[in-house]
PDB file of C-alpha atoms in Angstrom:
ATOM      1  CA  MET A 760       0.000   0.000   0.000  1.00 56.00           C
ATOM      2  CA  SER A 761       1.438   3.343  -1.049  1.00 66.00           C
ATOM      3  CA  VAL A 762       1.476   6.254   1.364  1.00 67.00           C
ATOM      4  CA  SER A 763       0.615   9.718   0.081  1.00 81.00           C
ATOM      5  CA  THR A 764       2.906  12.713   0.554  1.00 79.00           C
ATOM      6  CA  GLU A 765       0.298  14.224   2.869  1.00 84.00           C
ATOM      7  CA  GLN A 766       0.277  11.112   5.065  1.00 87.00           C
ATOM      8  CA  GLN A 767       4.076  11.037   5.147  1.00 86.00           C
ATOM      9  CA  ALA A 768       4.113  14.736   6.041  1.00 88.00           C
ATOM     10  CA  ARG A 769       1.702  14.235   8.934  1.00 89.00           C
ATOM     11  CA  ALA A 770       3.894  11.466  10.366  1.00 90.00           C
ATOM     12  CA  ALA A 771       7.033  13.544   9.880  1.00 90.00           C
ATOM     13  CA  ARG A 772       5.441  16.583  11.522  1.00 89.00           C
ATOM     14  CA  ALA A 773       4.510  14.498  14.594  1.00 90.00           C
ATOM     15  CA  TYR A 774       8.084  13.166  14.793  1.00 89.00           C
ATOM     16  CA  ILE A 775       9.562  16.656  14.480  1.00 87.00           C
ATOM     17  CA  LYS A 776       7.361  18.080  17.220  1.00 87.00           C
ATOM     18  CA  GLU A 777       8.325  15.165  19.446  1.00 89.00           C
ATOM     19  CA  GLN A 778      12.015  15.863  18.850  1.00 87.00           C
ATOM     20  CA  LEU A 779      11.628  19.613  19.373  1.00 84.00           C
ATOM     21  CA  ASN A 780      10.025  18.933  22.714  1.00 86.00           C
ATOM     22  CA  THR A 781      13.288  17.369  23.924  1.00 87.00           C
ATOM     23  CA  THR A 782      15.112  20.738  23.945  1.00 82.00           C
ATOM     24  CA  LYS A 783      14.443  23.908  25.931  1.00 81.00           C
ATOM     25  CA  CYS A 784      14.332  26.119  22.826  1.00 75.00           C
ATOM     26  CA  GLY A 785      12.145  23.605  20.999  1.00 77.00           C
ATOM     27  CA  SER A 786       9.682  23.257  23.842  1.00 83.00           C
ATOM     28  CA  GLU A 787       9.387  27.051  24.068  1.00 81.00           C
ATOM     29  CA  VAL A 788       8.634  27.260  20.367  1.00 77.00           C
ATOM     30  CA  LEU A 789       5.993  24.554  20.647  1.00 82.00           C
ATOM     31  CA  ARG A 790       4.118  26.891  22.977  1.00 85.00           C
ATOM     32  CA  ASP A 791       4.243  29.673  20.379  1.00 84.00           C
ATOM     33  CA  THR A 792       0.942  29.360  18.550  1.00 85.00           C
ATOM     34  CA  ASP A 793       2.013  31.830  15.833  1.00 84.00           C
ATOM     35  CA  PHE A 794       5.005  29.681  14.875  1.00 86.00           C
ATOM     36  CA  LEU A 795       3.010  26.448  15.027  1.00 87.00           C
ATOM     37  CA  ASN A 796       0.255  27.910  12.850  1.00 87.00           C
ATOM     38  CA  ARG A 797       2.831  29.029  10.271  1.00 87.00           C
ATOM     39  CA  LEU A 798       4.562  25.646  10.420  1.00 88.00           C
ATOM     40  CA  ASP A 799       1.296  23.735   9.984  1.00 88.00           C
ATOM     41  CA  MET A 800       0.284  25.984   7.101  1.00 87.00           C
ATOM     42  CA  ASN A 801       3.506  25.424   5.174  1.00 89.00           C
ATOM     43  CA  PHE A 802       4.780  22.061   6.367  1.00 91.00           C
ATOM     44  CA  ILE A 803       3.554  19.894   3.497  1.00 91.00           C
ATOM     45  CA  THR A 804       5.311  22.189   1.011  1.00 91.00           C
ATOM     46  CA  ILE A 805       8.523  22.207   3.069  1.00 92.00           C
ATOM     47  CA  PHE A 806       8.383  18.442   3.521  1.00 92.00           C
ATOM     48  CA  GLY A 807       7.764  17.774  -0.179  1.00 91.00           C
ATOM     49  CA  ILE A 808      10.657  19.933  -1.369  1.00 92.00           C
ATOM     50  CA  PHE A 809      13.054  18.704   1.327  1.00 92.00           C
ATOM     51  CA  THR A 810      12.393  15.018   0.715  1.00 90.00           C
ATOM     52  CA  GLU A 811      12.640  15.500  -3.038  1.00 90.00           C
ATOM     53  CA  LEU A 812      16.189  16.754  -2.484  1.00 87.00           C
ATOM     54  CA  TYR A 813      17.321  14.625   0.452  1.00 87.00           C
ATOM     55  CA  GLY A 814      14.881  11.739   0.724  1.00 84.00           C
ATOM     56  CA  TYR A 815      17.550   9.242  -0.327  1.00 83.00           C
ATOM     57  CA  ARG A 816      19.576   9.985   2.837  1.00 84.00           C
ATOM     58  CA  ASN A 817      19.099   7.796   5.890  1.00 87.00           C
ATOM     59  CA  ASP A 818      19.183  10.869   8.127  1.00 89.00           C
ATOM     60  CA  CYS A 819      16.646  12.839   6.058  1.00 89.00           C
ATOM     61  CA  LEU A 820      14.108  13.210   8.891  1.00 89.00           C
ATOM     62  CA  ASP A 821      16.734  14.184  11.431  1.00 89.00           C
ATOM     63  CA  GLN A 822      18.094  16.792   9.023  1.00 90.00           C
ATOM     64  CA  LEU A 823      14.546  18.102   8.613  1.00 91.00           C
ATOM     65  CA  VAL A 824      14.280  18.314  12.411  1.00 89.00           C
ATOM     66  CA  ASP A 825      17.450  20.436  12.413  1.00 89.00           C
ATOM     67  CA  LEU A 826      15.975  22.696   9.718  1.00 90.00           C
ATOM     68  CA  ILE A 827      12.736  23.240  11.632  1.00 89.00           C
ATOM     69  CA  ALA A 828      14.713  23.817  14.854  1.00 86.00           C
ATOM     70  CA  MET A 829      16.772  26.472  13.067  1.00 88.00           C
ATOM     71  CA  LEU A 830      13.593  28.119  11.753  1.00 88.00           C
ATOM     72  CA  ALA A 831      12.159  28.030  15.268  1.00 84.00           C
ATOM     73  CA  HIS A 832      15.290  29.585  16.737  1.00 84.00           C
ATOM     74  CA  ASN A 833      15.216  32.428  14.208  1.00 88.00           C
ATOM     75  CA  TRP A 834      11.473  32.909  14.712  1.00 87.00           C
ATOM     76  CA  ARG A 835      12.016  33.268  18.440  1.00 84.00           C
ATOM     77  CA  ASP A 836      14.610  36.004  17.823  1.00 86.00           C
ATOM     78  CA  ARG A 837      12.699  37.713  15.001  1.00 89.00           C
ATOM     79  CA  PRO A 838      11.967  41.398  15.832  1.00 90.00           C
ATOM     80  CA  LYS A 839       8.413  42.248  16.813  1.00 90.00           C
ATOM     81  CA  ASP A 840       7.873  44.633  13.880  1.00 90.00           C
ATOM     82  CA  LEU A 841       8.809  41.889  11.396  1.00 92.00           C
ATOM     83  CA  LYS A 842       6.416  39.431  13.032  1.00 90.00           C
ATOM     84  CA  GLU A 843       3.655  42.007  12.718  1.00 90.00           C
ATOM     85  CA  MET A 844       4.522  42.447   9.050  1.00 92.00           C
ATOM     86  CA  ASP A 845       4.367  38.649   8.634  1.00 89.00           C
ATOM     87  CA  ARG A 846       0.830  38.609  10.031  1.00 87.00           C
ATOM     88  CA  ARG A 847      -0.329  41.363   7.694  1.00 89.00           C
ATOM     89  CA  ARG A 848       1.089  39.560   4.703  1.00 90.00           C
ATOM     90  CA  GLU A 849      -0.503  36.271   5.706  1.00 86.00           C
ATOM     91  CA  LEU A 850      -3.891  37.964   5.381  1.00 88.00           C
ATOM     92  CA  ASP A 851      -2.999  38.756   1.767  1.00 89.00           C
ATOM     93  CA  SER A 852      -0.796  35.880   0.646  1.00 84.00           C
ATOM     94  CA  GLU A 853      -0.416  37.299  -2.867  1.00 90.00           C
ATOM     95  CA  TRP A 854       0.652  40.766  -1.685  1.00 91.00           C
ATOM     96  CA  TYR A 855       3.814  40.575  -3.773  1.00 91.00           C
ATOM     97  CA  MET A 856       1.736  40.079  -6.966  1.00 92.00           C
ATOM     98  CA  SER A 857      -0.301  43.231  -6.451  1.00 91.00           C
ATOM     99  CA  ASN A 858      -0.402  45.734  -9.301  1.00 92.00           C
ATOM    100  CA  LYS A 859       0.431  48.324  -6.654  1.00 91.00           C
ATOM    101  CA  MET A 860       3.912  46.854  -6.247  1.00 94.00           C
ATOM    102  CA  VAL A 861       6.528  49.010  -7.948  1.00 96.00           C
ATOM    103  CA  GLY A 862      10.156  47.920  -7.895  1.00 96.00           C
ATOM    104  CA  GLY A 863      13.564  49.348  -8.627  1.00 96.00           C
ATOM    105  CA  VAL A 864      16.906  47.622  -9.084  1.00 97.00           C
ATOM    106  CA  CYS A 865      20.473  48.895  -8.936  1.00 96.00           C
ATOM    107  CA  TYR A 866      24.077  48.097  -8.116  1.00 95.00           C
ATOM    108  CA  VAL A 867      24.973  49.846  -4.872  1.00 97.00           C
ATOM    109  CA  ASP A 868      28.378  51.126  -5.989  1.00 95.00           C
ATOM    110  CA  ARG A 869      27.289  52.246  -9.445  1.00 95.00           C
ATOM    111  CA  TYR A 870      24.209  54.074  -8.238  1.00 96.00           C
ATOM    112  CA  ALA A 871      25.102  55.474  -4.837  1.00 97.00           C
ATOM    113  CA  GLU A 872      28.688  54.417  -4.043  1.00 96.00           C
ATOM    114  CA  ASN A 873      27.809  52.614  -0.817  1.00 98.00           C
ATOM    115  CA  LEU A 874      24.960  51.593   1.503  1.00 98.00           C
ATOM    116  CA  GLN A 875      24.868  54.992   3.162  1.00 98.00           C
ATOM    117  CA  GLY A 876      24.384  56.501  -0.287  1.00 98.00           C
ATOM    118  CA  ILE A 877      21.425  54.177  -0.884  1.00 98.00           C
ATOM    119  CA  LYS A 878      19.964  55.196   2.484  1.00 98.00           C
ATOM    120  CA  ASP A 879      20.267  58.862   1.510  1.00 98.00           C
ATOM    121  CA  LYS A 880      18.218  58.110  -1.612  1.00 98.00           C
ATOM    122  CA  ILE A 881      15.188  56.833   0.318  1.00 98.00           C
ATOM    123  CA  PRO A 882      13.210  60.094  -0.100  1.00 97.00           C
ATOM    124  CA  TYR A 883      13.777  59.833  -3.857  1.00 97.00           C
ATOM    125  CA  PHE A 884      12.633  56.212  -3.886  1.00 98.00           C
ATOM    126  CA  LYS A 885       9.477  57.322  -2.070  1.00 97.00           C
ATOM    127  CA  GLU A 886       8.947  60.043  -4.674  1.00 96.00           C
ATOM    128  CA  LEU A 887       9.206  57.393  -7.404  1.00 96.00           C
ATOM    129  CA  GLY A 888       6.562  55.328  -5.622  1.00 96.00           C
ATOM    130  CA  LEU A 889       8.784  52.285  -5.065  1.00 97.00           C
ATOM    131  CA  THR A 890       7.464  49.548  -2.797  1.00 96.00           C
ATOM    132  CA  TYR A 891      10.523  47.313  -3.131  1.00 95.00           C
ATOM    133  CA  LEU A 892      14.183  47.912  -3.902  1.00 98.00           C
ATOM    134  CA  HIS A 893      16.329  45.120  -5.349  1.00 98.00           C
ATOM    135  CA  LEU A 894      20.039  45.628  -4.706  1.00 97.00           C
ATOM    136  CA  MET A 895      22.283  43.542  -6.918  1.00 95.00           C
ATOM    137  CA  PRO A 896      24.818  41.196  -5.238  1.00 93.00           C
ATOM    138  CA  LEU A 897      26.583  42.953  -2.388  1.00 95.00           C
ATOM    139  CA  PHE A 898      28.045  40.187  -0.240  1.00 96.00           C
ATOM    140  CA  ASP A 899      31.780  39.660   0.106  1.00 96.00           C
ATOM    141  CA  CYS A 900      33.406  37.986  -2.900  1.00 94.00           C
ATOM    142  CA  PRO A 901      36.874  37.698  -4.457  1.00 93.00           C
ATOM    143  CA  GLU A 902      38.054  40.338  -6.909  1.00 87.00           C
ATOM    144  CA  PRO A 903      38.364  40.407  -9.830  1.00 87.00           C
ATOM    145  CA  LEU A 904      36.928  36.865 -10.198  1.00 85.00           C
ATOM    146  CA  SER A 905      33.620  37.712  -8.531  1.00 88.00           C
ATOM    147  CA  ASP A 906      31.257  36.305 -11.184  1.00 86.00           C
ATOM    148  CA  GLY A 907      29.458  39.635 -11.119  1.00 86.00           C
ATOM    149  CA  GLY A 908      29.123  39.408  -7.343  1.00 89.00           C
ATOM    150  CA  TYR A 909      27.575  35.949  -7.410  1.00 90.00           C
ATOM    151  CA  ALA A 910      30.725  34.077  -6.284  1.00 92.00           C
ATOM    152  CA  VAL A 911      30.023  34.701  -2.602  1.00 95.00           C
ATOM    153  CA  SER A 912      32.765  34.184  -0.018  1.00 95.00           C
ATOM    154  CA  ASN A 913      30.725  35.100   3.049  1.00 95.00           C
ATOM    155  CA  TYR A 914      26.954  35.595   3.268  1.00 93.00           C
ATOM    156  CA  ARG A 915      27.359  37.360   6.619  1.00 93.00           C
ATOM    157  CA  LYS A 916      29.736  40.024   5.338  1.00 96.00           C
ATOM    158  CA  VAL A 917      29.092  42.884   2.946  1.00 96.00           C
ATOM    159  CA  LYS A 918      31.760  43.944   0.470  1.00 96.00           C
ATOM    160  CA  PRO A 919      33.910  46.322   2.551  1.00 95.00           C
ATOM    161  CA  ALA A 920      33.761  49.028  -0.113  1.00 95.00           C
ATOM    162  CA  LEU A 921      29.955  49.102   0.207  1.00 97.00           C
ATOM    163  CA  GLY A 922      29.644  49.061   4.005  1.00 97.00           C
ATOM    164  CA  ASN A 923      29.030  46.415   6.636  1.00 97.00           C
ATOM    165  CA  ILE A 924      26.278  44.070   7.778  1.00 96.00           C
ATOM    166  CA  ASP A 925      25.020  46.496  10.438  1.00 96.00           C
ATOM    167  CA  GLU A 926      24.594  49.206   7.804  1.00 97.00           C
ATOM    168  CA  LEU A 927      22.703  46.731   5.642  1.00 97.00           C
ATOM    169  CA  ARG A 928      20.426  45.855   8.571  1.00 95.00           C
ATOM    170  CA  ASP A 929      19.846  49.561   9.261  1.00 97.00           C
ATOM    171  CA  LEU A 930      19.075  50.226   5.592  1.00 97.00           C
ATOM    172  CA  ALA A 931      16.488  47.431   5.555  1.00 96.00           C
ATOM    173  CA  THR A 932      14.843  48.912   8.659  1.00 95.00           C
ATOM    174  CA  GLU A 933      14.724  52.452   7.266  1.00 97.00           C
ATOM    175  CA  LEU A 934      13.324  51.263   3.939  1.00 97.00           C
ATOM    176  CA  ARG A 935      10.671  49.223   5.727  1.00 95.00           C
ATOM    177  CA  LYS A 936       9.596  52.270   7.734  1.00 94.00           C
ATOM    178  CA  GLU A 937       8.836  53.950   4.419  1.00 96.00           C
ATOM    179  CA  GLY A 938       6.898  50.987   3.050  1.00 94.00           C
ATOM    180  CA  ILE A 939       9.748  49.729   0.845  1.00 96.00           C
ATOM    181  CA  SER A 940      10.840  46.089   1.013  1.00 96.00           C
ATOM    182  CA  LEU A 941      14.516  45.308   0.513  1.00 97.00           C
ATOM    183  CA  VAL A 942      15.284  42.506  -1.944  1.00 96.00           C
ATOM    184  CA  LEU A 943      18.694  40.804  -2.063  1.00 95.00           C
ATOM    185  CA  ASP A 944      20.120  38.013  -4.208  1.00 89.00           C
ATOM    186  CA  MET A 945      20.834  34.934  -2.100  1.00 87.00           C
ATOM    187  CA  VAL A 946      23.039  32.685  -4.225  1.00 84.00           C
ATOM    188  CA  PHE A 947      22.687  29.110  -2.983  1.00 81.00           C
ATOM    189  CA  ASN A 948      23.744  27.017  -5.979  1.00 85.00           C
ATOM    190  CA  HIS A 949      27.434  27.943  -5.812  1.00 88.00           C
ATOM    191  CA  THR A 950      30.046  29.827  -3.777  1.00 93.00           C
ATOM    192  CA  SER A 951      33.503  31.221  -4.376  1.00 94.00           C
ATOM    193  CA  ASP A 952      36.474  29.012  -3.557  1.00 93.00           C
ATOM    194  CA  GLU A 953      37.146  31.327  -0.602  1.00 95.00           C
ATOM    195  CA  HIS A 954      33.948  30.335   1.182  1.00 96.00           C
ATOM    196  CA  GLU A 955      34.475  28.412   4.419  1.00 96.00           C
ATOM    197  CA  TRP A 956      32.669  25.364   3.036  1.00 95.00           C
ATOM    198  CA  ALA A 957      34.746  25.398  -0.159  1.00 96.00           C
ATOM    199  CA  ARG A 958      38.000  25.666   1.789  1.00 96.00           C
ATOM    200  CA  LYS A 959      37.012  22.654   3.897  1.00 97.00           C
ATOM    201  CA  ALA A 960      35.984  20.693   0.803  1.00 96.00           C
ATOM    202  CA  LYS A 961      39.317  21.465  -0.892  1.00 94.00           C
ATOM    203  CA  ALA A 962      41.103  20.341   2.277  1.00 95.00           C
ATOM    204  CA  GLY A 963      39.440  16.928   1.981  1.00 94.00           C
ATOM    205  CA  ASP A 964      36.664  17.200   4.563  1.00 96.00           C
ATOM    206  CA  GLN A 965      34.249  14.548   3.291  1.00 93.00           C
ATOM    207  CA  GLU A 966      31.165  16.197   4.799  1.00 90.00           C
ATOM    208  CA  PHE A 967      31.832  19.426   2.915  1.00 94.00           C
ATOM    209  CA  GLU A 968      32.927  17.641  -0.242  1.00 94.00           C
ATOM    210  CA  LYS A 969      29.287  16.521  -0.511  1.00 88.00           C
ATOM    211  CA  TYR A 970      28.235  20.166  -0.855  1.00 89.00           C
ATOM    212  CA  TYR A 971      29.991  20.549  -4.219  1.00 93.00           C
ATOM    213  CA  TRP A 972      30.491  18.877  -7.572  1.00 91.00           C
ATOM    214  CA  ILE A 973      34.179  17.911  -7.536  1.00 91.00           C
ATOM    215  CA  PHE A 974      35.955  16.565 -10.631  1.00 92.00           C
ATOM    216  CA  PRO A 975      39.451  15.067 -10.978  1.00 90.00           C
ATOM    217  CA  ASP A 976      40.314  17.424 -13.856  1.00 93.00           C
ATOM    218  CA  ARG A 977      38.788  20.116 -16.097  1.00 92.00           C
ATOM    219  CA  SER A 978      37.477  17.800 -18.843  1.00 94.00           C
ATOM    220  CA  ILE A 979      33.852  17.620 -17.617  1.00 93.00           C
ATOM    221  CA  PRO A 980      33.551  21.338 -16.679  1.00 88.00           C
ATOM    222  CA  GLN A 981      35.039  22.273 -20.062  1.00 91.00           C
ATOM    223  CA  ALA A 982      32.470  20.060 -21.807  1.00 92.00           C
ATOM    224  CA  PHE A 983      29.711  21.976 -20.036  1.00 88.00           C
ATOM    225  CA  GLU A 984      31.286  25.317 -20.903  1.00 85.00           C
ATOM    226  CA  GLU A 985      31.205  24.492 -24.622  1.00 88.00           C
ATOM    227  CA  THR A 986      27.419  24.967 -24.650  1.00 89.00           C
ATOM    228  CA  THR A 987      26.720  26.950 -21.447  1.00 82.00           C
ATOM    229  CA  ARG A 988      26.177  30.655 -21.983  1.00 77.00           C
ATOM    230  CA  GLU A 989      28.589  32.869 -20.077  1.00 71.00           C
ATOM    231  CA  ILE A 990      26.601  35.417 -18.071  1.00 67.00           C
ATOM    232  CA  PHE A 991      29.468  37.587 -16.866  1.00 57.00           C
ATOM    233  CA  PRO A 992      32.352  37.476 -19.391  1.00 52.00           C
TER     234      PRO A 992
END
């Protein structure tokens, strides 16, 4: 007898809640009805995507427990104003598709030199009627081989020439006060070879080697490059 994804998800959700209840942080989260409601609302989707990627692993469920625990930890520490924004958006789940959404996109350095320069432009963005601002890649990356900013070395560090992570956090807050959402590129399908994970993989750490495609020579990558379009020449 086959078991549906929904049935599997229900069993997994019960297991995850049981495991969360074994830790202090987890048990606190389980008493947070807002988090539980959000988890219940989205769990089948999370479960389906996660098992599609990692279902072949013996520790799939335990890894999913770790993911939910991480989400719970960040939810617990999420600022009150962001939680209130979450609630408003849940009432209109397609808010981002509204014809009232007006976006702008720019490179920080080319448009305003640095993050402070972007912050100074907020009144102008308001005048334009923007409701979201998409800043092109701004996280730390090697130069000149940055892949247009997409070869990220550290997701917790802004390029020094643009500012720092605290300035980025402050910019997001100030934009939000004016009704403008900040959009950033989060590049998850590759990193630079300077990233901590890449360094460990190159050093032979088997756990981190699993995070990357590693080939004995350049023959296979070169075969791909014969037909793959180069985005940033």
